[in-house]
JSON list of C-alpha atoms in Angstrom, two decimals:
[
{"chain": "G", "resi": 1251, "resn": "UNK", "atom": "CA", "xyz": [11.59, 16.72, -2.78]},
{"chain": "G", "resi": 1252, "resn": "UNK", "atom": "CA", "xyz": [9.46, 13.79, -3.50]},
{"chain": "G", "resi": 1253, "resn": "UNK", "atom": "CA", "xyz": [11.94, 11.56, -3.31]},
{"chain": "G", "resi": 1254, "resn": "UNK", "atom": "CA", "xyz": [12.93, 12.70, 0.32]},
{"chain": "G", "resi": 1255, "resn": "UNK", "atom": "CA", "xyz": [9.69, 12.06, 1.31]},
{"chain": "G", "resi": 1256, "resn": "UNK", "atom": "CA", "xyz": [9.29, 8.85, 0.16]},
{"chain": "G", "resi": 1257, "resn": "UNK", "atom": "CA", "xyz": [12.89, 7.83, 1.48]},
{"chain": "G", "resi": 1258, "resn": "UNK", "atom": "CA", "xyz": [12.22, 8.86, 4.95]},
{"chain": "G", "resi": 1259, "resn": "UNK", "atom": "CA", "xyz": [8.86, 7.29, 4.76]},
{"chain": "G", "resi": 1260, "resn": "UNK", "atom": "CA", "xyz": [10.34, 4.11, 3.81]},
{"chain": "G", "resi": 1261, "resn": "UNK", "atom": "CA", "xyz": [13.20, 4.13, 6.30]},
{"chain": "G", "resi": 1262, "resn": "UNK", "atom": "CA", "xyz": [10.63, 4.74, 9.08]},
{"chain": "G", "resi": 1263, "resn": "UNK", "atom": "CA", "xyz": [8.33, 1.54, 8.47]},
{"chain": "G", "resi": 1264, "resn": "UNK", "atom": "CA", "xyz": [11.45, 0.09, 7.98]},
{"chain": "G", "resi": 1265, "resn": "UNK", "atom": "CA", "xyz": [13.12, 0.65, 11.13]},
{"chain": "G", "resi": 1266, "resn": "UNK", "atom": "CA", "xyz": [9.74, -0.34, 12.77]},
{"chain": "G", "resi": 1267, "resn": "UNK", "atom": "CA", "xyz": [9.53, -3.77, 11.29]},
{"chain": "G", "resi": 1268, "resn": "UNK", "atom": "CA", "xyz": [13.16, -4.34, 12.56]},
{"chain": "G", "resi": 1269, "resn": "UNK", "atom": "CA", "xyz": [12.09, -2.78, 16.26]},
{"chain": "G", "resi": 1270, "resn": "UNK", "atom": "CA", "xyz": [9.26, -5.11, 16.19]},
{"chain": "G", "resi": 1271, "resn": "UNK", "atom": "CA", "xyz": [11.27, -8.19, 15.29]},
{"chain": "G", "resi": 1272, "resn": "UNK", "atom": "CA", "xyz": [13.65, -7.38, 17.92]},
{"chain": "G", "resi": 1273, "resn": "UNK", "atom": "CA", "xyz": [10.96, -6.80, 20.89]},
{"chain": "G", "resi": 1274, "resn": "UNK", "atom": "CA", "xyz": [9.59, -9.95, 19.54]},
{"chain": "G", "resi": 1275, "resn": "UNK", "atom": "CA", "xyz": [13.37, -11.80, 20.51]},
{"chain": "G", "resi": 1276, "resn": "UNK", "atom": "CA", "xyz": [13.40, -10.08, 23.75]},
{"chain": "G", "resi": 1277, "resn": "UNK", "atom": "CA", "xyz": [10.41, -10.48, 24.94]},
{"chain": "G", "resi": 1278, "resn": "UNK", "atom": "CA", "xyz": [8.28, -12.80, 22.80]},
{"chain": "G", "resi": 1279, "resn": "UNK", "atom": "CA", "xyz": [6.07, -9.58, 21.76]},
{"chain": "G", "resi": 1280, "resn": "UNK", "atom": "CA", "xyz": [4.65, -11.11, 18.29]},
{"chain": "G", "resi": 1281, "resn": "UNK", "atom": "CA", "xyz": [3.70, -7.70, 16.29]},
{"chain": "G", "resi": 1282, "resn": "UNK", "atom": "CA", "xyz": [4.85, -9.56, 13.04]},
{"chain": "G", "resi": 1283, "resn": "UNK", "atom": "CA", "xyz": [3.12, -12.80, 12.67]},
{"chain": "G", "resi": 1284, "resn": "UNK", "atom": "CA", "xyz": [3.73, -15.02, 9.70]},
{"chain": "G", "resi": 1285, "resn": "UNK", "atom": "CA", "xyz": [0.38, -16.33, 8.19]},
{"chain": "G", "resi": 1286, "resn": "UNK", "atom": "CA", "xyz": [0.33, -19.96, 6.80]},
{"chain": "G", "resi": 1287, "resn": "UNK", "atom": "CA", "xyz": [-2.76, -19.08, 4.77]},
{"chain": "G", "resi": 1288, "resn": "UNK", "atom": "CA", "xyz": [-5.88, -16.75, 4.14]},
{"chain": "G", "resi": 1289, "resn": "UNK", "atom": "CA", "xyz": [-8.05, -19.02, 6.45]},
{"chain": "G", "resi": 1290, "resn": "UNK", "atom": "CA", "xyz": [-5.61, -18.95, 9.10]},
{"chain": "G", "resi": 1291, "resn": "UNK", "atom": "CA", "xyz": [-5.89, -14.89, 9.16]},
{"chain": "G", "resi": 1292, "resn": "UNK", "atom": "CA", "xyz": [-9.11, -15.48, 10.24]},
{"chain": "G", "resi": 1293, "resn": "UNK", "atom": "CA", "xyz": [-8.45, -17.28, 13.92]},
{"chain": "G", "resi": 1294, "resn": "UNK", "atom": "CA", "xyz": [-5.34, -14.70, 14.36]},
{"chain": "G", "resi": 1295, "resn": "UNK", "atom": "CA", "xyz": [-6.36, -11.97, 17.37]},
{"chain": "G", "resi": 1296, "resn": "UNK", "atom": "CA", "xyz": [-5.40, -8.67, 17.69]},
{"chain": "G", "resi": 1297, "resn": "UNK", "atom": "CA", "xyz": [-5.02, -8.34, 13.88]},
{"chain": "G", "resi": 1298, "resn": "UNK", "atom": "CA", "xyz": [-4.34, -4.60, 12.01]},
{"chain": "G", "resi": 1299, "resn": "UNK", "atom": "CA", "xyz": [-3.17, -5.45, 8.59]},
{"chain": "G", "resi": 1300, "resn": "UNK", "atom": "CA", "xyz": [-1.35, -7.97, 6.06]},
{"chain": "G", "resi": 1301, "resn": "UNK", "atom": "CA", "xyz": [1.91, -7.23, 4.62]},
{"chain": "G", "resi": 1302, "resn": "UNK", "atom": "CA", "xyz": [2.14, -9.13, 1.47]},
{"chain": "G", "resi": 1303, "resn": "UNK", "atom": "CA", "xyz": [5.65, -9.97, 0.03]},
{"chain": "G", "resi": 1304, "resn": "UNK", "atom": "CA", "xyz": [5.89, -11.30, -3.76]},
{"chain": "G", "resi": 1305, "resn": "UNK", "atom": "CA", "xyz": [8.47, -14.11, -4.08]},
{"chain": "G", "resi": 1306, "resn": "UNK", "atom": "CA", "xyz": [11.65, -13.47, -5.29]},
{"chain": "G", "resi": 1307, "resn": "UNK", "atom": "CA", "xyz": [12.10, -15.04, -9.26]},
{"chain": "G", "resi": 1308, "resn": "UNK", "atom": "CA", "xyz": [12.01, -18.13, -9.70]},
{"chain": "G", "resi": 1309, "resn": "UNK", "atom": "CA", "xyz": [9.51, -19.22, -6.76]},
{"chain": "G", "resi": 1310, "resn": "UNK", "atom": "CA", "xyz": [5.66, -19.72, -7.61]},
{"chain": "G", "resi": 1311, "resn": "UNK", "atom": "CA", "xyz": [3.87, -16.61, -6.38]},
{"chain": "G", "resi": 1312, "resn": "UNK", "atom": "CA", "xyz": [0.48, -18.50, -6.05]},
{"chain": "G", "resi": 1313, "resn": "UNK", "atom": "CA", "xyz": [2.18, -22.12, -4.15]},
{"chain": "G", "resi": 1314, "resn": "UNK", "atom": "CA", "xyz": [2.11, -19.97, -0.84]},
{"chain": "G", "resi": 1315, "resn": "UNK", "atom": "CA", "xyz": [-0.80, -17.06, -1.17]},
{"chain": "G", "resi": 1316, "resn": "UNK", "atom": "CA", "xyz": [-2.25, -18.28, -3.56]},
{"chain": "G", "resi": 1317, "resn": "UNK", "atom": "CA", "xyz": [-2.00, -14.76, -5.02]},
{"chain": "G", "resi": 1318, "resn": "UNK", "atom": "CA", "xyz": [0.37, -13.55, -8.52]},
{"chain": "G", "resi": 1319, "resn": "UNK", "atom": "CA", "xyz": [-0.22, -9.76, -8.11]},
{"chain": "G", "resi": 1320, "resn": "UNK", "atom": "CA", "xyz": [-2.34, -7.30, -5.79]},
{"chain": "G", "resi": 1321, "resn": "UNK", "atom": "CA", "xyz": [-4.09, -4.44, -6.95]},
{"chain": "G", "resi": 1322, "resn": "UNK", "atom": "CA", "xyz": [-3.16, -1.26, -5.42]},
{"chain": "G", "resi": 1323, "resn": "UNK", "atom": "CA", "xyz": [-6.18, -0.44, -2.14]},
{"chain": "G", "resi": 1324, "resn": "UNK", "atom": "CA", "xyz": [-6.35, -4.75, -1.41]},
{"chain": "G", "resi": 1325, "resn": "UNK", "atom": "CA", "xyz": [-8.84, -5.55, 1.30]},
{"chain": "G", "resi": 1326, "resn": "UNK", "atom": "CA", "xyz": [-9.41, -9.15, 2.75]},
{"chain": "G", "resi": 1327, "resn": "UNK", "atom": "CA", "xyz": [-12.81, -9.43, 4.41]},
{"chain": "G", "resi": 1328, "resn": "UNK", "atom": "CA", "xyz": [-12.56, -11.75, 7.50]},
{"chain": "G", "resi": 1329, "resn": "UNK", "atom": "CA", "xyz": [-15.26, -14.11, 7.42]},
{"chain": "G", "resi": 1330, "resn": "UNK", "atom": "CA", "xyz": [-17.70, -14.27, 11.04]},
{"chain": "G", "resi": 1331, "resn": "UNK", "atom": "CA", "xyz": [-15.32, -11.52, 12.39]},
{"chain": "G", "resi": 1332, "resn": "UNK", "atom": "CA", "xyz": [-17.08, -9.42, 15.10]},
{"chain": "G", "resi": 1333, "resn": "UNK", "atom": "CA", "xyz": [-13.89, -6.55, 14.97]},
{"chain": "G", "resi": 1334, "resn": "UNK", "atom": "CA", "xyz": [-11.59, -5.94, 11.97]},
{"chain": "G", "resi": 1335, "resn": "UNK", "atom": "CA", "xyz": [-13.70, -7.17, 9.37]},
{"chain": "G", "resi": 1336, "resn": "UNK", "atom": "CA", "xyz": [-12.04, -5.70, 6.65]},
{"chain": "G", "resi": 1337, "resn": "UNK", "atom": "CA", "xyz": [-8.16, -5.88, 6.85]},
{"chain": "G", "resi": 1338, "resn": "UNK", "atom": "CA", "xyz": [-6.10, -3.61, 4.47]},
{"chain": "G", "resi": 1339, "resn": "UNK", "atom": "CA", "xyz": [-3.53, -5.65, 2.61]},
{"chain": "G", "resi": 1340, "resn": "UNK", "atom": "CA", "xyz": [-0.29, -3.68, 1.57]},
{"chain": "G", "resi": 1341, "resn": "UNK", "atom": "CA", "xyz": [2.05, -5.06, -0.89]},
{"chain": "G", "resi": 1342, "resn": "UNK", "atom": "CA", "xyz": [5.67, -4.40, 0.22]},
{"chain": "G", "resi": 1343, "resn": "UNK", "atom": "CA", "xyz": [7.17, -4.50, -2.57]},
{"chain": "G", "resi": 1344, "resn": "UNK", "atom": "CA", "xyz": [5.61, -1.47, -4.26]},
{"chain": "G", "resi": 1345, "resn": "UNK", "atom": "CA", "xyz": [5.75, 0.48, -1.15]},
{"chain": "G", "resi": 1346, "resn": "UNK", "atom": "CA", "xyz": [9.61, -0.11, 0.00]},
{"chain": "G", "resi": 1347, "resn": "UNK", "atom": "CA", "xyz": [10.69, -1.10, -3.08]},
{"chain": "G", "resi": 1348, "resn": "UNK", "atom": "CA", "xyz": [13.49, -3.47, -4.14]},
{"chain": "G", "resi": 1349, "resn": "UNK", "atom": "CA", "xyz": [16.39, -1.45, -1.54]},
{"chain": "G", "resi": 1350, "resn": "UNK", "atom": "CA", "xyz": [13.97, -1.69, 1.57]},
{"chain": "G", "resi": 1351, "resn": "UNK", "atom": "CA", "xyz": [13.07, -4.92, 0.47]},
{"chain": "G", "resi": 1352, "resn": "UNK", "atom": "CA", "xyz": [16.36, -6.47, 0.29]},
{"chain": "G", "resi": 1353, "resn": "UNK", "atom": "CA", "xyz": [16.94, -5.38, 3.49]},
{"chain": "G", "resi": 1354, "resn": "UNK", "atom": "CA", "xyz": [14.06, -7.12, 5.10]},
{"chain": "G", "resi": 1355, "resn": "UNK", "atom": "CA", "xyz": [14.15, -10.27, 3.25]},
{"chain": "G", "resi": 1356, "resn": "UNK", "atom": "CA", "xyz": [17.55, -10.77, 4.93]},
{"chain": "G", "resi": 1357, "resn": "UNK", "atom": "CA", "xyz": [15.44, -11.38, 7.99]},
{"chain": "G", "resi": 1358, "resn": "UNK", "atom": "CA", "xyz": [14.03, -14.77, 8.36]},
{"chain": "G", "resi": 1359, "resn": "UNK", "atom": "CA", "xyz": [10.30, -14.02, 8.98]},
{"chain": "G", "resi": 1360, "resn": "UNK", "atom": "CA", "xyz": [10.43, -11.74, 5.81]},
{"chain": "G", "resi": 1361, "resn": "UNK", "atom": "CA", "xyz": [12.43, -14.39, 3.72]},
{"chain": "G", "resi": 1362, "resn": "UNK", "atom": "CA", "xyz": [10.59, -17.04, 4.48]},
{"chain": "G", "resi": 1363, "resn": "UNK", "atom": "CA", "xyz": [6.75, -15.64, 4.70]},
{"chain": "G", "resi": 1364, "resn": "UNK", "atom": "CA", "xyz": [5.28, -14.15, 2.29]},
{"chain": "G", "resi": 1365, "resn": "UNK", "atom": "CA", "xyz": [2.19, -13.01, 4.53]},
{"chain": "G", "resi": 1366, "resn": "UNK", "atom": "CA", "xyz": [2.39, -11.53, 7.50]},
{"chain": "G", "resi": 1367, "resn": "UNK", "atom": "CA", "xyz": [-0.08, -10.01, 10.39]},
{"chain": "G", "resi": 1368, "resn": "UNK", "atom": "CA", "xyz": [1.18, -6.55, 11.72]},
{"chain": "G", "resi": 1369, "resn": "UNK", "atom": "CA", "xyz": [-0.97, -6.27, 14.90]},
{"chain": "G", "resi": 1370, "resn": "UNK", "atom": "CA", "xyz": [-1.82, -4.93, 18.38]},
{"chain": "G", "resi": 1371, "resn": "UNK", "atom": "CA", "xyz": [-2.22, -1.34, 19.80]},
{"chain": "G", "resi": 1372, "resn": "UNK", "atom": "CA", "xyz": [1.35, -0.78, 19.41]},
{"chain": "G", "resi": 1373, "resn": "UNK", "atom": "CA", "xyz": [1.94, -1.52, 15.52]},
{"chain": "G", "resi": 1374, "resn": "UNK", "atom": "CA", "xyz": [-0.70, 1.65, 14.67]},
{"chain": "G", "resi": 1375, "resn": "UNK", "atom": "CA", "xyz": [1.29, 4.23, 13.92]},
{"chain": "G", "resi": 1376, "resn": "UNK", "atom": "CA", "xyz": [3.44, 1.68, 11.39]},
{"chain": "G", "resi": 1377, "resn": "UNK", "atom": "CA", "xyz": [0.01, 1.15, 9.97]},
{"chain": "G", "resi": 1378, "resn": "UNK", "atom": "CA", "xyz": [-0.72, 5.06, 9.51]},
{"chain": "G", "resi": 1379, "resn": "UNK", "atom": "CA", "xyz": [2.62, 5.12, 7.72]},
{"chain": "G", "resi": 1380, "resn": "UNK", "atom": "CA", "xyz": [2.05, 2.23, 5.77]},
{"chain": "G", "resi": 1381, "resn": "UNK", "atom": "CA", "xyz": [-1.26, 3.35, 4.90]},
{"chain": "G", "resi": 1382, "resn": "UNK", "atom": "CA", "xyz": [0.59, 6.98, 4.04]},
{"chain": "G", "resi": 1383, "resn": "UNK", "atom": "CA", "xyz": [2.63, 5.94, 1.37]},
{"chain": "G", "resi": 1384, "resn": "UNK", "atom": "CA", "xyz": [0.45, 4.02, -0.15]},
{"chain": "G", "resi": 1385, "resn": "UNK", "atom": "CA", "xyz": [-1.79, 7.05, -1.09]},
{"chain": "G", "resi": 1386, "resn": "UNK", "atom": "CA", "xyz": [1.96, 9.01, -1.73]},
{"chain": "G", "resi": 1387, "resn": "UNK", "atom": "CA", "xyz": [2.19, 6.00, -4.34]},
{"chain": "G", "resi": 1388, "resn": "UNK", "atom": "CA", "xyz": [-0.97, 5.73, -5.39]},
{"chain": "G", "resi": 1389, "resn": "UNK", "atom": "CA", "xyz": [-2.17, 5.89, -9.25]},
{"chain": "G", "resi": 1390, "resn": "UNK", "atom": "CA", "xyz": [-5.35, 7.15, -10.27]},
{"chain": "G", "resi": 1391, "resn": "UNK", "atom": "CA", "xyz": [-5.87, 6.63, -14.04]},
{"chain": "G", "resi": 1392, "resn": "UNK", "atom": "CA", "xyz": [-9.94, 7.43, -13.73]},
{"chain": "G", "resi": 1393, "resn": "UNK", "atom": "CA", "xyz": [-7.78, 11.27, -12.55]},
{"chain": "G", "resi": 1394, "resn": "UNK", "atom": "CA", "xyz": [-5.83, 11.32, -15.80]},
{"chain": "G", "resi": 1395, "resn": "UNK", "atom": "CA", "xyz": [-8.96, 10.67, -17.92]},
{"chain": "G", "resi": 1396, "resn": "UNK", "atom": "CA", "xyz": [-10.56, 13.11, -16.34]},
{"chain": "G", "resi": 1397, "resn": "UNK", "atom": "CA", "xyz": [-7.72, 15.96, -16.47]},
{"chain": "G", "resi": 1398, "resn": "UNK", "atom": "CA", "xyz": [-7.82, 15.23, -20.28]},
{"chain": "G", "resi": 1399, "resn": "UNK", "atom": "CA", "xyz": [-11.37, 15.49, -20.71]},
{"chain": "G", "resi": 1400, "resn": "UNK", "atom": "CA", "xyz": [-11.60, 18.53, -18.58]},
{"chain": "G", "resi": 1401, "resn": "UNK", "atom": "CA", "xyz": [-8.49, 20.07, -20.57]},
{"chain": "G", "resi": 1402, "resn": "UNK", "atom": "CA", "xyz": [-10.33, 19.45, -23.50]},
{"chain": "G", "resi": 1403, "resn": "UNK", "atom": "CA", "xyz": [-13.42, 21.00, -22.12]},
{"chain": "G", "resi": 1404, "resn": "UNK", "atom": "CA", "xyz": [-11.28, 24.20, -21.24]},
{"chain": "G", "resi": 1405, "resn": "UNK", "atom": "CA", "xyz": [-9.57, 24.66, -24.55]},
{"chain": "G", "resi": 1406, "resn": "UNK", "atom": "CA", "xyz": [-13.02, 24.61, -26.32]},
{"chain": "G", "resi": 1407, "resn": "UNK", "atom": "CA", "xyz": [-14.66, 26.75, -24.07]},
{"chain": "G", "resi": 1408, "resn": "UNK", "atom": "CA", "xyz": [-11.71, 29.49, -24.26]},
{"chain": "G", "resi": 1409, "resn": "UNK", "atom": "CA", "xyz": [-11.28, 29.14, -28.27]},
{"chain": "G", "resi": 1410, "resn": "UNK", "atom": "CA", "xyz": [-14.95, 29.86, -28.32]},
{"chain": "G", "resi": 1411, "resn": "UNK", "atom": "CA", "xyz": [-14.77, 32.75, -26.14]},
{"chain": "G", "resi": 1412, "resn": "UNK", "atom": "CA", "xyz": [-11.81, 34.06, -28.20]},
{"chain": "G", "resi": 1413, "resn": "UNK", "atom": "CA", "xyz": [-13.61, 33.86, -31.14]},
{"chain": "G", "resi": 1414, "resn": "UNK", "atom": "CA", "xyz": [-17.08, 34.73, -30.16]},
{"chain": "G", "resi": 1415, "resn": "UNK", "atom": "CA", "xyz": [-15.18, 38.44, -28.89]},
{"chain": "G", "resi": 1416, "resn": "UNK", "atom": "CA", "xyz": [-13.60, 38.50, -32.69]},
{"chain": "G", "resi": 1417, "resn": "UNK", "atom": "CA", "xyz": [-17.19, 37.65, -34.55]},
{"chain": "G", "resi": 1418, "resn": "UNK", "atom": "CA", "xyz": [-19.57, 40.14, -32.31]},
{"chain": "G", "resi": 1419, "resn": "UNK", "atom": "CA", "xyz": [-18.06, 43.36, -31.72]},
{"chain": "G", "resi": 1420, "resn": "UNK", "atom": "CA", "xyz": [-20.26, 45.42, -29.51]},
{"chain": "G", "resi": 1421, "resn": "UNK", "atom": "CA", "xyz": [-20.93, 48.63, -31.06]},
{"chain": "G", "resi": 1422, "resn": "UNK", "atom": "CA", "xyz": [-23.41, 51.20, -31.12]}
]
């Protein structure tokens, strides 16, 4: 069922990217904007968030970002910003993987950027979704620890109870 979920969540930021690409032909309705840098986030109005799209092999990661990976909740703080100070940065490839991906980079924004600007009023509910499955995807080791420890904590606590009712009887 998972899986589902993540497939239809995928196909639906999907399918917005391509609706916004193709309002942007009709009517010159820029939702997607490539970025040519970090700094030039910074003079970009009506900004929401920053897709970020690894090169494919074979291309240096850092000669256009600047960037080789991104950890998994990415923020980029906008420097002298009076709105959006703090733009969430989501990296595409971990949240459409390689099938979405493929799809997109067949587009010439997404094959030749590898930062974009998804902005304006209408582009929020893409950014709810984007910002969806990236908690559906998310990893939380510090959880995993903690399951263990507290598993560990259980066990002890229920071997000592078992043998605490074998060692005092209660009789009178």
């Amino acid at each position: 069922m998972d899986d589902v979920v993540l497939e239809n969540m995928r196909r639906h930021i999907v399918k917005a990217f391509l609706y916004y690409i193709k309002l942007n032909e009709k009517d010159s309705r820029d939702y997607l904007r490539p970025c040519p840098s970090w700094d030039g986030v910074r003079k970009m109005k009506h900004r929401g968030c920053l897709l970020w799209l690894p090169q494919p092999e074979g291309e240096s990661l850092e000669h256009r970002t600047g960037l080789s990976a991104l950890e998994q909740f990415a923020t980029f703080d906008v420097p002298y910003a009076k709105w959006q100070k703090s733009l969430p940065i989501y990296d595409l490839e971990r949240l459409l993987g390689p099938d979405h991906l493929a799809t997109l980079r067949e587009l010439p924004l997404f094959r030749e950027n590898s930062l974009l600007m998804l902005g304006k009023r209408r582009s929020i509910p893409t950014q709810l979704y984007l910002w969806k499955i990236q908690g559906y995807l998310a990893t939380f080791p510090e959880l995993d620890e903690f399951d263990a420890i507290s598993k560990r904590f259980f066990d002890r606590t229920e071997m000592n109870a078992k043998s605490a009712k074998i060692s005092t009887p209660h009789q009178r």
